[in-house]
GROMACS .gro file of C-alpha atoms in nm:
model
  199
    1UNK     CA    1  -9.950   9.844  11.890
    2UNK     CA    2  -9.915  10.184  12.020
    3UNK     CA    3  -9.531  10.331  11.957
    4UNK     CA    4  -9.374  10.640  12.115
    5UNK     CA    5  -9.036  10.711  11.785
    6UNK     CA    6  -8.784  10.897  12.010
    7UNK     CA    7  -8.566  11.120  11.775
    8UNK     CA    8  -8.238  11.226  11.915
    9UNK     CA    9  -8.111  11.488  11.641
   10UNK     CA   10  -8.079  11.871  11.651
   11UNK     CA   11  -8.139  11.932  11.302
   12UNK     CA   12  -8.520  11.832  11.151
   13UNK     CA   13  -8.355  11.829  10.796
   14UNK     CA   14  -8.095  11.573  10.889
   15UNK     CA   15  -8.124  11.234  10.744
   16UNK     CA   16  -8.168  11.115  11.098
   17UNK     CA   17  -8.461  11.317  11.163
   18UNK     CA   18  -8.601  11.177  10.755
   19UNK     CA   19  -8.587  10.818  10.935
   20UNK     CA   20  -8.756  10.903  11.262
   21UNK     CA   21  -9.033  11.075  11.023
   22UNK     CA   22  -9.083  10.740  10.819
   23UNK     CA   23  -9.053  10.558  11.123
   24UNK     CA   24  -9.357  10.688  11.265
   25UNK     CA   25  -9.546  10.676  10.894
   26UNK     CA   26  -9.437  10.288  10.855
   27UNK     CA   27  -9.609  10.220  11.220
   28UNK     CA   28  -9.918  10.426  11.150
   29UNK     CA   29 -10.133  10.610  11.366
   30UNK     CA   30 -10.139  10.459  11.684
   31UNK     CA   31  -9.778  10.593  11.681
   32UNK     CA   32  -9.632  10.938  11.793
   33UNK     CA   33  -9.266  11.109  11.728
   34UNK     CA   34  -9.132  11.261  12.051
   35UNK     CA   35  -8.861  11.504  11.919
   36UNK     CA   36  -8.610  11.546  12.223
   37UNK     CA   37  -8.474  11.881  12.113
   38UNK     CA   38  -8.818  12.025  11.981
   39UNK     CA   39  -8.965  11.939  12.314
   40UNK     CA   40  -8.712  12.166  12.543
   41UNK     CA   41  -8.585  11.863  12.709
   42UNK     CA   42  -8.303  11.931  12.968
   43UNK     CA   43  -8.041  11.633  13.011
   44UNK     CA   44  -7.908  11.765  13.287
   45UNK     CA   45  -7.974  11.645  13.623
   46UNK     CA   46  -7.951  11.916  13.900
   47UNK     CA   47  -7.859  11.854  14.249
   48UNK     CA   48  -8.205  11.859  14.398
   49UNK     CA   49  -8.315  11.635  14.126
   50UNK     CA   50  -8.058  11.387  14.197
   51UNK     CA   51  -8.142  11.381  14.583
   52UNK     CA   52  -8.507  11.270  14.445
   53UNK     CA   53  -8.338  10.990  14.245
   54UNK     CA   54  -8.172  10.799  14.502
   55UNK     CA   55  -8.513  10.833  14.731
   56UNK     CA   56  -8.694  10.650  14.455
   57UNK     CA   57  -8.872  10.908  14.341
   58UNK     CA   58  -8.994  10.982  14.004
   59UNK     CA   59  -8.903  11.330  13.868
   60UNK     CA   60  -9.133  11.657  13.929
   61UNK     CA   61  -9.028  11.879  13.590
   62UNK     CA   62  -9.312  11.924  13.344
   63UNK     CA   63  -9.154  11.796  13.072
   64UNK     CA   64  -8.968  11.487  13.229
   65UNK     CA   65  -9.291  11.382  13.425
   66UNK     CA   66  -9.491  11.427  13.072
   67UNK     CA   67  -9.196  11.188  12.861
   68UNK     CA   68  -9.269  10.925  13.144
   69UNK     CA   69  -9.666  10.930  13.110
   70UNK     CA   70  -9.578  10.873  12.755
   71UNK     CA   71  -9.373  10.609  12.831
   72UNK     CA   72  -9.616  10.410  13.018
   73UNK     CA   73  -9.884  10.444  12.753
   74UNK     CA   74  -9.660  10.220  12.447
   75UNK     CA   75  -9.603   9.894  12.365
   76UNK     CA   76  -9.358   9.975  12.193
   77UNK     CA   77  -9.034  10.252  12.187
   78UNK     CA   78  -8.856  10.310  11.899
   79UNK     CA   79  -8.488  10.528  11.938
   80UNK     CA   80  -8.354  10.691  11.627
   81UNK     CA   81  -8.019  10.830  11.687
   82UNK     CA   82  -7.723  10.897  11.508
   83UNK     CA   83  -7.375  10.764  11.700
   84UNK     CA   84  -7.189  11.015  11.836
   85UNK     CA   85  -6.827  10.944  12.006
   86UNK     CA   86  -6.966  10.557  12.014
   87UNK     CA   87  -7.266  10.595  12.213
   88UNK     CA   88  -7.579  10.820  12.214
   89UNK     CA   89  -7.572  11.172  12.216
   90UNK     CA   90  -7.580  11.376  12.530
   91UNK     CA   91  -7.947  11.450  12.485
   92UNK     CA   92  -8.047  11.106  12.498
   93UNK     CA   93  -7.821  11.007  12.769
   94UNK     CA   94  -7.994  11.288  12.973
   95UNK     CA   95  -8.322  11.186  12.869
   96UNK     CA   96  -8.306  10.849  13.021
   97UNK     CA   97  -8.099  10.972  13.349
   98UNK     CA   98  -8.377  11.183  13.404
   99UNK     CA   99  -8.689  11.013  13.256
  100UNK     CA  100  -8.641  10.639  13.318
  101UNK     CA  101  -8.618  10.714  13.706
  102UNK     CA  102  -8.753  10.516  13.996
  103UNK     CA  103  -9.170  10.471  14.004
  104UNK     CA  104  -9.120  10.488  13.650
  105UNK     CA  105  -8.895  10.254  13.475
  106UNK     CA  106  -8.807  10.077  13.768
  107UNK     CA  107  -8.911   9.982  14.170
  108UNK     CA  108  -8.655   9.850  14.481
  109UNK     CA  109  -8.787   9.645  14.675
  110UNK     CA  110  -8.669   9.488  14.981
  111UNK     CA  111  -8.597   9.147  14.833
  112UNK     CA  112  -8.445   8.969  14.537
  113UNK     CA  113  -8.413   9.111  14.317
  114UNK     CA  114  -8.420   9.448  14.420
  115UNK     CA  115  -8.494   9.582  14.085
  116UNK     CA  116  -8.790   9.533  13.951
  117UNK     CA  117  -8.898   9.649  13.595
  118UNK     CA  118  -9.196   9.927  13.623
  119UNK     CA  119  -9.238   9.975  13.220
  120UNK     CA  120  -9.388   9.604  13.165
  121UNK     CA  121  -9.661   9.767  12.983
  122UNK     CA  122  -9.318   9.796  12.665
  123UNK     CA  123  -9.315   9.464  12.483
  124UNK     CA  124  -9.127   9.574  12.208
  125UNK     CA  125  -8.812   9.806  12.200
  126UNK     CA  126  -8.648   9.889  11.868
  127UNK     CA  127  -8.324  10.082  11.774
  128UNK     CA  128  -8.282  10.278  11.440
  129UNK     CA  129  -7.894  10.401  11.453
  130UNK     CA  130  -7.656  10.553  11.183
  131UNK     CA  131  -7.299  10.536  11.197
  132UNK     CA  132  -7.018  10.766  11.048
  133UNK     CA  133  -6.794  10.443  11.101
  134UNK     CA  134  -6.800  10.098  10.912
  135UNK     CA  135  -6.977   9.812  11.113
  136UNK     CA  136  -6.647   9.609  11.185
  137UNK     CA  137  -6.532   9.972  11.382
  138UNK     CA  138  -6.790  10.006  11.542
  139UNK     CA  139  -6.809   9.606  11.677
  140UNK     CA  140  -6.442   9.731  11.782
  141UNK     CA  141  -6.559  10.020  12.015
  142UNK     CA  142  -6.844   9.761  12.170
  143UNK     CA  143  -7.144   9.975  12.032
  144UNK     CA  144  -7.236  10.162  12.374
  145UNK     CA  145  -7.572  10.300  12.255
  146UNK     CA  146  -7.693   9.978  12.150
  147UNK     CA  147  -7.561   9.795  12.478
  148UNK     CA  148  -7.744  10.013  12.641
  149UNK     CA  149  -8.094  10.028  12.474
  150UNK     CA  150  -8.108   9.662  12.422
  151UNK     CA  151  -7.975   9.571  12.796
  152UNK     CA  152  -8.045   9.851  12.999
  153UNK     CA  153  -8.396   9.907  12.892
  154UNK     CA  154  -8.468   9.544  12.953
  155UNK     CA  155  -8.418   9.580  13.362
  156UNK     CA  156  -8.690   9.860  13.299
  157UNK     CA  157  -8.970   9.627  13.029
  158UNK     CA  158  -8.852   9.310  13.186
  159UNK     CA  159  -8.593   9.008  12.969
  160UNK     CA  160  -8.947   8.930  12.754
  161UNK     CA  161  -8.912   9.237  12.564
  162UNK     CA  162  -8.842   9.236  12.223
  163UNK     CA  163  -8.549   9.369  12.081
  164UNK     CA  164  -8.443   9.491  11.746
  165UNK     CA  165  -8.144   9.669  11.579
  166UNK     CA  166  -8.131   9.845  11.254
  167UNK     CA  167  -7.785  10.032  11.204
  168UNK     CA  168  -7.661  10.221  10.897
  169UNK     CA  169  -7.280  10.196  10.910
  170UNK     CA  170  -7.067  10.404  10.690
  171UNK     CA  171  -7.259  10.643  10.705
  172UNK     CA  172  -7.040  10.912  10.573
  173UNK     CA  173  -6.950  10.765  10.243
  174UNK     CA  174  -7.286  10.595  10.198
  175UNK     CA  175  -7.509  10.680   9.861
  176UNK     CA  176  -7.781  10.862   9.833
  177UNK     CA  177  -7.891  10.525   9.711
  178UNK     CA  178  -7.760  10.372  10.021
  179UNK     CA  179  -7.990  10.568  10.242
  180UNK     CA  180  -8.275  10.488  10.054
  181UNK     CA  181  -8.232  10.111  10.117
  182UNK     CA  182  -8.144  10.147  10.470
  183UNK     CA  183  -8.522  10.373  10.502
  184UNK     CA  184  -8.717  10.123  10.291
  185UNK     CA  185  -8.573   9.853  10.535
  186UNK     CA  186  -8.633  10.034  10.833
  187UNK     CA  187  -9.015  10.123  10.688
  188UNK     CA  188  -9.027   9.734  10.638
  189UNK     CA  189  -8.927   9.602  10.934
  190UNK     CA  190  -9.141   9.808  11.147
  191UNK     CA  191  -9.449   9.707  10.958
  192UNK     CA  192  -9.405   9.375  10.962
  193UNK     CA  193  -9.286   9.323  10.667
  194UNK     CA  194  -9.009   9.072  10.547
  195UNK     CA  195  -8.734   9.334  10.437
  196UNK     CA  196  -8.684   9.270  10.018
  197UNK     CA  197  -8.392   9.555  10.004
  198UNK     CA  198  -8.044   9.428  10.096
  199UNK     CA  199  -7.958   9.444  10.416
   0.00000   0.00000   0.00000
């Protein structure tokens, strides 16, 4: 299955950036890292931009336009992100503003529903996130990122998709033994495998 890893971390020696690295390895070669920051991705959405939006039309810079012929050439999209301020950071927020526009994750049509998925060619969609927080804070602050990657994305691959999660909580005061569990499961999972690490 070919997988586009979408890494949403400034720093390449961050942890984060370690898991999007064995992501990819763990899926093999049919599977590419898209690096948001190495890629000179603007999140921001200028004015003209925005007028294009609500015409339904899919977006004209280089780099956006080149993220959504990647896009339509998976099965499979994997987000690796660490949780900033309970959701995604910026980055990635801007990313799919700007990349999962109309023509390209989605069409309107005239009748119901309106919105129809465009990215049907995704069957699986898979999120690798690490929290500073423990997992019963972060169930408390409803978990925006992974609302919207699970949910969201789905009006763009259609309710068939396949979604997974895999979060490290407690992040901060984890182990350096704790980290390597969380990447063996992570490795694991996205080959297939039956995790045998603790989860």
């Amino acid at each position: 299955m070919n997988a586009l890893v979408v890494l949403a971390h400034p720093r390449r020696d961050s942890y984060t950036a370690a898991l999007a690295d064995r992501a990819v390895d763990a899926l093999g070669p049919s599977s590419q890292l898209l690096d948001l920051y190495r890629s000179g991705f603007d999140p921001t959405m200028d004015r003209d931009e925005h007028r294009r939006y609500l015409d339904g039309r899919p977006p004209i810079d280089p780099i956006a336009a080149e993220h959504a012929r990647l896009l339509a050439s998976v099965e499979h999209v994997v987000f690796v992100y660490p949780t900033w301020w309970g959701t995604v950071p910026a980055i990635l927020k801007g990313w799919l503003d700007r990349v999962l526009a109309p023509e390209v994750a989605f069409t309107l049509t005239d009748r119901w529903p309106h919105v129809r998925p465009a990215l049907t060619n995704v069957r699986a969609v898979t999120g690798v996130a690490t929290y500073g927080s423990p997992r019963w804070y972060v169930r408390l602050i409803n978990d925006g990122g992974r609302r919207t990657l699970t949910r969201a994305m789905r009006l763009a691959c259609g309710w068939r998709t396949r979604t997974r999660w895999l979060a490290m909580y407690a992040l901060d005061s984890s182990t350096a033994a704790d980290r390597e569990t969380f990447a063996i499961r992570v490795e694991q999972t996205l080959r297939g495998v039956a995790p045998t690490v603790p989860t």
